[in-house]
Amino acid sequence: MRLSSFQGLLLTLAAIGGVFLLVGMPPIQAGFIVLGLALLALPAWFSAPVVRVVGGALLAAVLYLFLRLPLPPALAIVLAAAVGFAAWCYVPPRILRRVCVLVPSMVLLVYVTSLLMYSAPGSPFAQEKAASDQVIAAKRAAWGVPESPTEFFKIYMTRVLEDFDFGPSLTVQGRSVMDLLGPAFPVSMSLGLTALVLACAIGLTLGIRAGLRPNSFADYSSMGLAVIGISLPNFVIGALLLMVFALSLGWLPVAGWGTYSHLLLPALTLALPYAAYIARLSRAGTIEVMQQDFIRTARAKGLSEREIVFKHALKGAILPVVSFLGPAAAGIMTGSFVVETLFGIPGMGHWFVKGAINRDYSVVLGTAIIYFSIVIAFNLLVDMAYAWLDPRVREDL
Amino acid sequence: MARAAATLAPEKGTSLWADAWRRLKRNRLALGGAVLLGLVAVVCFVVPVVLGLDSETTDPANSFHPPDAHYPFGTDNVGRDYLARVLVGGQTSLLIGVAATLASVLIGVFYGSLAGYYGGKVDEVMMRIVDFLYAIPYMFLVILITLQFSKEARGNPLPIFFALGMVQWLTMARIVRGEVLTLKNREFVLAARTVGAGDLRIIFRHILPNILGVVVVYATLTVPAVIILESFLSFLGLGVKLSWGVLVSEGVGVVNPIESHAWLLLLPSLFLALTLFSLNFLGDGLRDALDPRTRR
Amino acid sequence: MVRNLLGILAVFAAALLLVAFTFSATVEERAAFTYVSGSEPKSLDPHIMTGQLEGRIADALFEGLVVRDPRSLRPVPGVAREMPEISEDLKTYTFRLRPEARWTDGSPVTAHDFAWSWRRLQRPDLGAEYAYIHHMIEWAEVYNTYGVQADAIETASEDDTSIFEALEELREAHPGGVEAAAWQSFLAEAEVFQSLKGVGDPVLVEGLARSEGSLSQSELERFQSALRTEGRRRRALFERAEAHYGIDEGMWAEDDHTLVVQLVAPCPYFLDVVAFYSSHPVPRQVVGVQDEEGLYVNEQDWFLPDKIVANGPYRLQRWRVNDRIRLVRSPTYWDAANTKLDTIDALSIENQTTALNLYLTDAADWLPGNYPTDLVDQLEGRPDFYDTRGLGVYYYRFNTTRPPFDDPRVRLAFCMAIDRQLIVDDVMRLGQIPAFHLVPPDLADYGYQRPEGRIRFDPEAARRLLAEAGFPEGRGFPKDVGILFNTSESHKKVAEVVADHLRRNLGVEVTAYNQEWQAYQATTQKLDYWLARAGWIGDYVDPNTFMDMWVTNGGNNQTGWGDPVYDRLVRSAANIDLLVEESESLFARLKEPEQARTLLAAYRDATTDADRAAAGAALRMHCFREGEAILFQDAFPIMPVYYYVWSGLVKPHVRGFYARLDLGGGTEGANLQDIHPLRALWVEK
Amino acid sequence: MSVSEAILEVDALRVHFHVPRGVVRAVDGVSLALRKGETLGLVGESGCGKSTVARAIVALVPTTSGDIRFRGESLIGLSRGRMRPLRRHLQMVFQDPYASLNPRMTIASTIAEPMRIHATVAPGDLDERVCEIMELVGLDPSMRRRYPHEFSGGQRQRIGLARALALEPDVILLDEPVSALDVSVQAQVLNLLEDLKARLGLTYLLIAHHLAVVRHMSERVAVMYLGRIVELADREPLYTEPIHPYTEALMSAIPVPDPVVEAERKRIPIEGEVPSPTATITGCPFRSRCPQAFERCEVEAPELEEHRPGHLAACHLPDAD
Amino acid sequence: MSAPLLDVRDLRTQFVTEEGLVRAVDGVSFPVDEGEIVGLVGESGCGKSVTNLSILGLLPQPQGRIAGGSIRFEDRELVGLSERELRKIRGNAIAMIFQDPMTSLNPYLRVEEQLAEVGQLHLGLSRPQAVARAVDLLDRVGIPDAVERIKSYPHEFSGGMRQRAMIAMALLCDPELLIADEPTTALDVTIQAQILELLKELRDERGMAIILVTHDLGVVAGMCDRVMVMYAGRIVEEASTVDLYATPTHPYTKALLESVPRLDERGHARLRSIEGLPPRLDRGPFDACTFAPRCGLVRDACLAGEPALQAFAEGRRRRCVLAPEEVV
């Protein structure tokens, strides 16, 4: 039986909806999710002209939401429309198709996250002393957190769309989500980038060294070293590093944030598991590249081994690493809770965990949106880097 | 034309699995990993039963007893036999690792092979959903799912592995889908189609056996990832009652300049590291053995 | 080749440059005094906050009418010029304020500020958790709760049906009357107890207490009409309180520098409450913004560094979330000359090991308790270690609504099966005192003369009790029973030892399991547990802070247990006059009715206000004793484990830090609430 | 030559693929008739669409338009249930003997699979039947429990042939059956193909880029270029008197293993390479490389016409002469 | 007659594999004279590619090694030469082109880069000089608009153009010897004809020697002056092209020639097939003629020992115990 693609979509969506209903999700919520997924899926059926129109329109709409805040509405509309039109004319459909998918993805993300949060026991308004229903209801109304996740979703989306406001934190009084995540972002960024650089430097060195001589001592020692990075939870590694470099040797501060010396140990802790993955990927990449015919060609030209490795093999060897960097960067920037806790760093990882644990719905949504954006941004960066490295995929971008 | 079956007695061929096994056996590192892993598993599951070890009985008066002949692993902060705790904790960690991986394999293979096999728009849509799920921070997916079950679970590892399986299947689905995409246009699949094989037969007879290698490799590498993730949850206090993750995250508390009851961190870490080390090397070895592309 | 390498290096360099560019912290000088505050403060609004660590900062930023003397922690004048005048009947307090007290914006701190702030604390729409701490003031509770309660009874909010309507429906659904069990569950579901808290109408009291037999239609009808009356009554009272509380009744500003407070009944700990952070004044010029319709809107973020106006010894200079709060000496403080530290850093560090590491590497001067508990043995011997007995009790709640814990024998058996001495000696190891009661022993007037409870460590007796309850040697005991604790290393330790004791001494399998705080709260409040760990730290030094938790359906009760006699005792303790009328019905059910009668007679017959007050105080204590007798001779809704000990590490160069209180006359006392006012500290190098 | 019935007819077959950069017209109006018992050779350079024709016939790729009839019955738009019994008689052998066998299956199960699916043989007799077929293609039946990687290329191609023969088909589509084999093995397989055809009365559609192989095997030959048939004729006329310049050039490009002949052969050089498959072409598709192209070729696409009896070509040249 | 340009003597190349020692090339000797096109013909796995890789010392490491013999190029011994010295020869005096131009060019680098580096390396040219030279050569090998096209990436070239680029790369340093390892196998016949034509022209123009490795007897017939037929790591017959095709004197050569269908064949003769498979080279050393198991003319002498490669006529050598006449 060959399905037509549209039948396939309907079947897939129906199956997903069915599974949701089966596990006891209310029909409205299941319906919303399936609708969201359908919106996500629909651009696959858009022909290039439709993609241009829809993508341009969505781009204009999103742009308008941003521009409207600093600019007078008329100007914002004109500007947004102009950019949308330009996109319609000039931006390749491949990119506009991404836009078509991104916007519904973001909305669906908010809805799904809301559902997940609401389904966890406890509420942001729980306090040690049981409060009366009336007090709780009043608080829910005041903070815009009604009992139903769907209602909450509506309120939240309205707030975001109308004022670009991600709401107040529900558990840290007096702070908006922006207040909390705003200052944390550059911290995580600094930490994350440093870790990423460290991870790449360590991982590539070990991986390429191992890959050039597979099954040799160099291979075993490099990979052994790398695998240590993923053989222990990073809080153990962090604690050990701390013990050695901060407590025993006293070279570096034990915790805190402020000077560059505060950066090193946490970044290293954060980097090690990723370094291990990178080492593994670059090892495999190197082995594969070194077996390619063009390496033999390079040898036949009389190039030295070093030139062969660094000029001819390197790009191909790090390609798998590059595609790993997207998820890695997102993970490194946001998954640093352990490191932050261990080293007392005011970064974003804290909110990723504490938001969920404290049921701070707006913080959770804020972090989800940031994570989503980071993933998207880094995927784009990675795609660009990939194209830069591999000319063959440039045209497909 | 009756022919005696005896004259037809077939020679037994060596399957690719046998070949891979032979290659694996040559890879000393991987073999060492497998042996070590088996050893750890046997020790964790058999020794507590054989020796009748009790991981729960407390004896606070005897807490922080350093390792000696009577307590080979010492005791913990309320005087429980740390040997028993490390081994019983190992059972949970290994179970979670294997179970979550199995869950992710089942979902991932199912989803990935459907997407890859039907291809085209179905594939595009299904992969878009996966991309979407990727963009949800897996951490609070795990946390929220774990919270969801925190009451019913009461330290039971089931929800944790469910939660971990739920996030791990995505990569599996992607890998499987990629493999299926290439496999379904391989000539032997086309050949099967020309002789009239149906979709199910093609998926189960022709495609799945051929991606099994990749799946096994990836699964071997998923187990350590799951175990590490579980330890992270334990660090947050969302973990199970007793696992290596729990022990290690408790043990981290002793790393300080005052006094380190080092064995509380080092012993479970050692077991954890050995297991993960073995799994990783086994995984790499399996990859080398099963995937001829990276083989020399 | 070079290009490739350069490319990679360039990418790295660009990334690192970006790091340098985004590197967000400016290097700050170390503060004169740094301490580890613990987790991130949730709020610095003194009316909203509920935690000790927030209170510590609030005490530095704001100053109440009275403050605690750092050596003795007794109330001494703060914004008040002197200690208040107290009327003879101990019910009226008159505070006179210093004219020189200033807000940081330069305006004077007046009695109106206090009246406004205290009224704000009770505002129903603020939803302050600690509003009840002022409920001894006339009209305060009425203003705080009656409006909401009247709403619940009579007016249906948009989608919620009122109790009244629910009752109507119940009546229609059961024309033949309602079974008592169904009735009680109806009451619980409609949260009737909460809405009728403190009700005096005998029809309602009787109706609420009905737990056997059934209620006929006519009884329901009577109940309903009484309910309607009660709703109206509450509405009327609320309206009155709303019009007058903080303006001219209950508590009001006589003039700019005089604040008069009228209490419902004498309250021996009232000044403690006045010194408590909930009683701090907040700057109405910043907090209370008036919107177009003339309504007060509560600013949510008025306490952030760029907005805050305060009146305390310190100003909030900087607040970096999850990192630190920087306090600097306030020049506008009336006693600025005596504030010794120029800057204070409060570090937000949750991880105990990290906190200890910071302390040990001299990055912090004070570590209040936040160290890894397993290190007690090693830390105890250090000269910079301090410990002191605390005003808190560590206990487990029983869910008395869920079998088998609906049987007091089972609860008592559990209470008797754990070896508290072993837990404090070998698990906690800080010299905590095993607890067999609720109220800590250090409350001088009360603690050492309370009635013997039935709880002791006696596995034999415990097994017998369990057998009586139908579980000989633990046979037949439900397998799924669990001990819930909120996620924490040390709770886990205790819970696991307790579970082990129960297993070994009673033969019952119970699993210790944890939930993080938010889920834990939801679970305990919904009574969805068997046994749940809890702790209570007194807000003020008086038994009441412990005793009033257990009133039927009280917000902190969460056990499902309730006893009208207990409720009346606690209510009477708060207002002895309630006992004067109709005391016999209560006394008849006491353990020592004779003593109660004697004390009541003394109270009635007192000729002077002073005598009367003394007799009242004695009677009040008796009420508490009787109350505790109910808890620990009959009911056992909780399983006490131990009384807290506070401890921490403080550098020797920190002065003005009193782990032991100097109570004058050479007596020393424990710093029961672990209060070390920051304003009094200084550093001597 | 008696006019035998056409067992398989392909009529105006078009197979187009949508790719990001446009539409690939892999097969663009191909008509063929396969007579019972003959071997029809289909030659052309890579990418000319010859394999796609075969794959369209066995429904491995969807047909864009046109008709395919087997024994007069259209195969297009048939339901799966109706298709299956017909498909039995139409089998295919693939090019790459390494890729066309499932490496995880023993060759017995590979050969038995079609019979299992179509239930043409009772399960109890399967093993015996497998042995028979193996002997038929010259394989030792005792090796049937082995796996494909234990066989050489030639043996594997025999296995592929055995699988195709399992259903006793009438027509076998041979898609480059020997191009991946070593020279010495090629001959084995080609000989086997001839023997089987003779023994079992098979009809072959032989797809190959190697003109010599096609010449050796086929009775009639069709030459494809850019998705179209440019010339179709009986073997001898085609090889000795080709009409289409492409056929001529193609043949002259093929070296003959004889230095004496080689030295004397005159080459018809064709410059350049095959245009991109997505390009839209007006006029004759070959004109960009044709040494004899003239104005008409620019504007008008030549139809496949019979220029001599039984000799069809799509070229304007004969008309111009 | 001067010494040959390249003189390979008794070359033995072995691989250490999991299965055991593979004697991929076992005692191969042949000379290549200046300006000569020598064909090396054989089925896959017969050792013809390994022979060439051995010449340039490009055997895959660490498995491959030259176990014995000598390779003299312009009076220099290449066996045992240091890697550094070998690198000076590779791409310079001896250049090599490979079977699959698709994979033999680095997909990540521009053609310009890949060509220019050779000139920079061996001729010490500056970058612009090297590029200019590369452009010239691309032009020469028939790439239109070479100035522009040189900036392309390999994937932007068609298969034929890639092989032309490979040839240009090989010619950059005017090598004395070009080793062409199956240069046209991956190409279509029309393109193959173009490339072969080009190679021939270049030989005529520059006088370089070419070793042409192929399995296609037709290609050899049109191209080569001299042919060596390899089987199981050995040369079994060597002759001038004309002689070899006219009178093959080794049963394998003969069988090979008869097993391929010819385009010019008339009638429908049955092809001659060679039954069986070549021996597995990891099963050696052999104590009999390696072709004996597949040989139709096998006799006891064949199994007694491995026959030596012996000259029996002017410029002709063969490895067979039978008399030449018995085979023909």
PDB file of N, CA, C and O in Angstrom, chain A residues 9-22 30 33-34 37, chain B residues 111 125-126 129:
ATOM      1  N   LEU A   9      -0.040  12.171   6.111  1.00  0.00           N
ATOM      2  CA  LEU A   9      -0.090  13.207   7.137  1.00  0.00           C
ATOM      3  C   LEU A   9      -1.291  12.988   8.039  1.00  0.00           C
ATOM      4  O   LEU A   9      -1.183  12.975   9.270  1.00  0.00           O
ATOM      5  N   LEU A  10      -2.449  12.800   7.407  1.00  0.00           N
ATOM      6  CA  LEU A  10      -3.667  12.639   8.207  1.00  0.00           C
ATOM      7  C   LEU A  10      -3.530  11.445   9.128  1.00  0.00           C
ATOM      8  O   LEU A  10      -3.864  11.510  10.311  1.00  0.00           O
ATOM      9  N   LEU A  11      -2.990  10.371   8.573  1.00  0.00           N
ATOM     10  CA  LEU A  11      -2.840   9.159   9.357  1.00  0.00           C
ATOM     11  C   LEU A  11      -1.902   9.399  10.538  1.00  0.00           C
ATOM     12  O   LEU A  11      -2.186   9.018  11.675  1.00  0.00           O
ATOM     13  N   THR A  12      -0.774  10.050  10.244  1.00  0.00           N
ATOM     14  CA  THR A  12       0.196  10.333  11.300  1.00  0.00           C
ATOM     15  C   THR A  12      -0.441  11.163  12.401  1.00  0.00           C
ATOM     16  O   THR A  12      -0.359  10.849  13.583  1.00  0.00           O
ATOM     17  N   LEU A  13      -1.108  12.230  11.981  1.00  0.00           N
ATOM     18  CA  LEU A  13      -1.706  13.118  12.974  1.00  0.00           C
ATOM     19  C   LEU A  13      -2.785  12.392  13.764  1.00  0.00           C
ATOM     20  O   LEU A  13      -2.882  12.518  14.985  1.00  0.00           O
ATOM     21  N   ALA A  14      -3.593  11.615  13.036  1.00  0.00           N
ATOM     22  CA  ALA A  14      -4.652  10.885  13.725  1.00  0.00           C
ATOM     23  C   ALA A  14      -4.047   9.927  14.735  1.00  0.00           C
ATOM     24  O   ALA A  14      -4.533   9.802  15.869  1.00  0.00           O
ATOM     25  N   ALA A  15      -2.940   9.272  14.339  1.00  0.00           N
ATOM     26  CA  ALA A  15      -2.302   8.334  15.260  1.00  0.00           C
ATOM     27  C   ALA A  15      -1.809   9.062  16.497  1.00  0.00           C
ATOM     28  O   ALA A  15      -2.023   8.611  17.627  1.00  0.00           O
ATOM     29  N   ILE A  16      -1.185  10.210  16.285  1.00  0.00           N
ATOM     30  CA  ILE A  16      -0.669  10.959  17.435  1.00  0.00           C
ATOM     31  C   ILE A  16      -1.819  11.392  18.339  1.00  0.00           C
ATOM     32  O   ILE A  16      -1.792  11.208  19.556  1.00  0.00           O
ATOM     33  N   GLY A  17      -2.860  11.940  17.713  1.00  0.00           N
ATOM     34  CA  GLY A  17      -4.028  12.343  18.491  1.00  0.00           C
ATOM     35  C   GLY A  17      -4.617  11.162  19.243  1.00  0.00           C
ATOM     36  O   GLY A  17      -4.967  11.264  20.416  1.00  0.00           O
ATOM     37  N   GLY A  18      -4.687  10.034  18.565  1.00  0.00           N
ATOM     38  CA  GLY A  18      -5.234   8.841  19.201  1.00  0.00           C
ATOM     39  C   GLY A  18      -4.431   8.439  20.417  1.00  0.00           C
ATOM     40  O   GLY A  18      -4.993   8.144  21.482  1.00  0.00           O
ATOM     41  N   VAL A  19      -3.103   8.485  20.271  1.00  0.00           N
ATOM     42  CA  VAL A  19      -2.254   8.129  21.413  1.00  0.00           C
ATOM     43  C   VAL A  19      -2.521   9.074  22.579  1.00  0.00           C
ATOM     44  O   VAL A  19      -2.665   8.657  23.733  1.00  0.00           O
ATOM     45  N   PHE A  20      -2.654  10.358  22.279  1.00  0.00           N
ATOM     46  CA  PHE A  20      -2.913  11.327  23.348  1.00  0.00           C
ATOM     47  C   PHE A  20      -4.219  11.023  24.056  1.00  0.00           C
ATOM     48  O   PHE A  20      -4.314  11.035  25.281  1.00  0.00           O
ATOM     49  N   LEU A  21      -5.246  10.768  23.241  1.00  0.00           N
ATOM     50  CA  LEU A  21      -6.547  10.488  23.853  1.00  0.00           C
ATOM     51  C   LEU A  21      -6.466   9.221  24.682  1.00  0.00           C
ATOM     52  O   LEU A  21      -7.063   9.112  25.753  1.00  0.00           O
ATOM     53  N   LEU A  22      -5.699   8.270  24.165  1.00  0.00           N
ATOM     54  CA  LEU A  22      -5.581   6.985  24.849  1.00  0.00           C
ATOM     55  C   LEU A  22      -4.950   7.147  26.225  1.00  0.00           C
ATOM     56  O   LEU A  22      -5.312   6.468  27.180  1.00  0.00           O
ATOM     57  N   ALA A  30      -5.677  17.615  23.196  1.00  0.00           N
ATOM     58  CA  ALA A  30      -5.166  16.762  22.115  1.00  0.00           C
ATOM     59  C   ALA A  30      -5.438  17.438  20.780  1.00  0.00           C
ATOM     60  O   ALA A  30      -4.587  17.462  19.883  1.00  0.00           O
ATOM     61  N   ILE A  33      -3.014  20.228  20.105  1.00  0.00           N
ATOM     62  CA  ILE A  33      -1.679  19.753  19.732  1.00  0.00           C
ATOM     63  C   ILE A  33      -1.679  19.254  18.296  1.00  0.00           C
ATOM     64  O   ILE A  33      -0.797  19.597  17.497  1.00  0.00           O
ATOM     65  N   VAL A  34      -2.698  18.470  17.975  1.00  0.00           N
ATOM     66  CA  VAL A  34      -2.754  17.933  16.612  1.00  0.00           C
ATOM     67  C   VAL A  34      -2.867  19.074  15.609  1.00  0.00           C
ATOM     68  O   VAL A  34      -2.214  19.068  14.565  1.00  0.00           O
ATOM     69  N   LEU A  37       0.502  20.554  15.276  1.00  0.00           N
ATOM     70  CA  LEU A  37       1.365  19.701  14.454  1.00  0.00           C
ATOM     71  C   LEU A  37       0.972  19.818  12.990  1.00  0.00           C
ATOM     72  O   LEU A  37       1.826  19.828  12.100  1.00  0.00           O
TER      73      LEU A  37
ATOM     74  N   TYR B 111       9.265   4.644  15.024  1.00  0.00           N
ATOM     75  CA  TYR B 111       9.008   5.947  14.423  1.00  0.00           C
ATOM     76  C   TYR B 111       9.937   6.195  13.237  1.00  0.00           C
ATOM     77  O   TYR B 111       9.512   6.573  12.151  1.00  0.00           O
ATOM     78  N   VAL B 125       7.141  15.415   7.511  1.00  0.00           N
ATOM     79  CA  VAL B 125       6.298  15.806   8.631  1.00  0.00           C
ATOM     80  C   VAL B 125       6.782  15.134   9.915  1.00  0.00           C
ATOM     81  O   VAL B 125       6.945  15.781  10.955  1.00  0.00           O
ATOM     82  N   MET B 126       7.035  13.857   9.825  1.00  0.00           N
ATOM     83  CA  MET B 126       7.441  13.158  11.039  1.00  0.00           C
ATOM     84  C   MET B 126       8.760  13.692  11.567  1.00  0.00           C
ATOM     85  O   MET B 126       8.953  13.844  12.772  1.00  0.00           O
ATOM     86  N   ILE B 129       8.331  16.924  13.320  1.00  0.00           N
ATOM     87  CA  ILE B 129       7.864  16.748  14.703  1.00  0.00           C
ATOM     88  C   ILE B 129       9.051  16.421  15.603  1.00  0.00           C
ATOM     89  O   ILE B 129       9.179  16.949  16.714  1.00  0.00           O
TER      90      ILE B 129
END
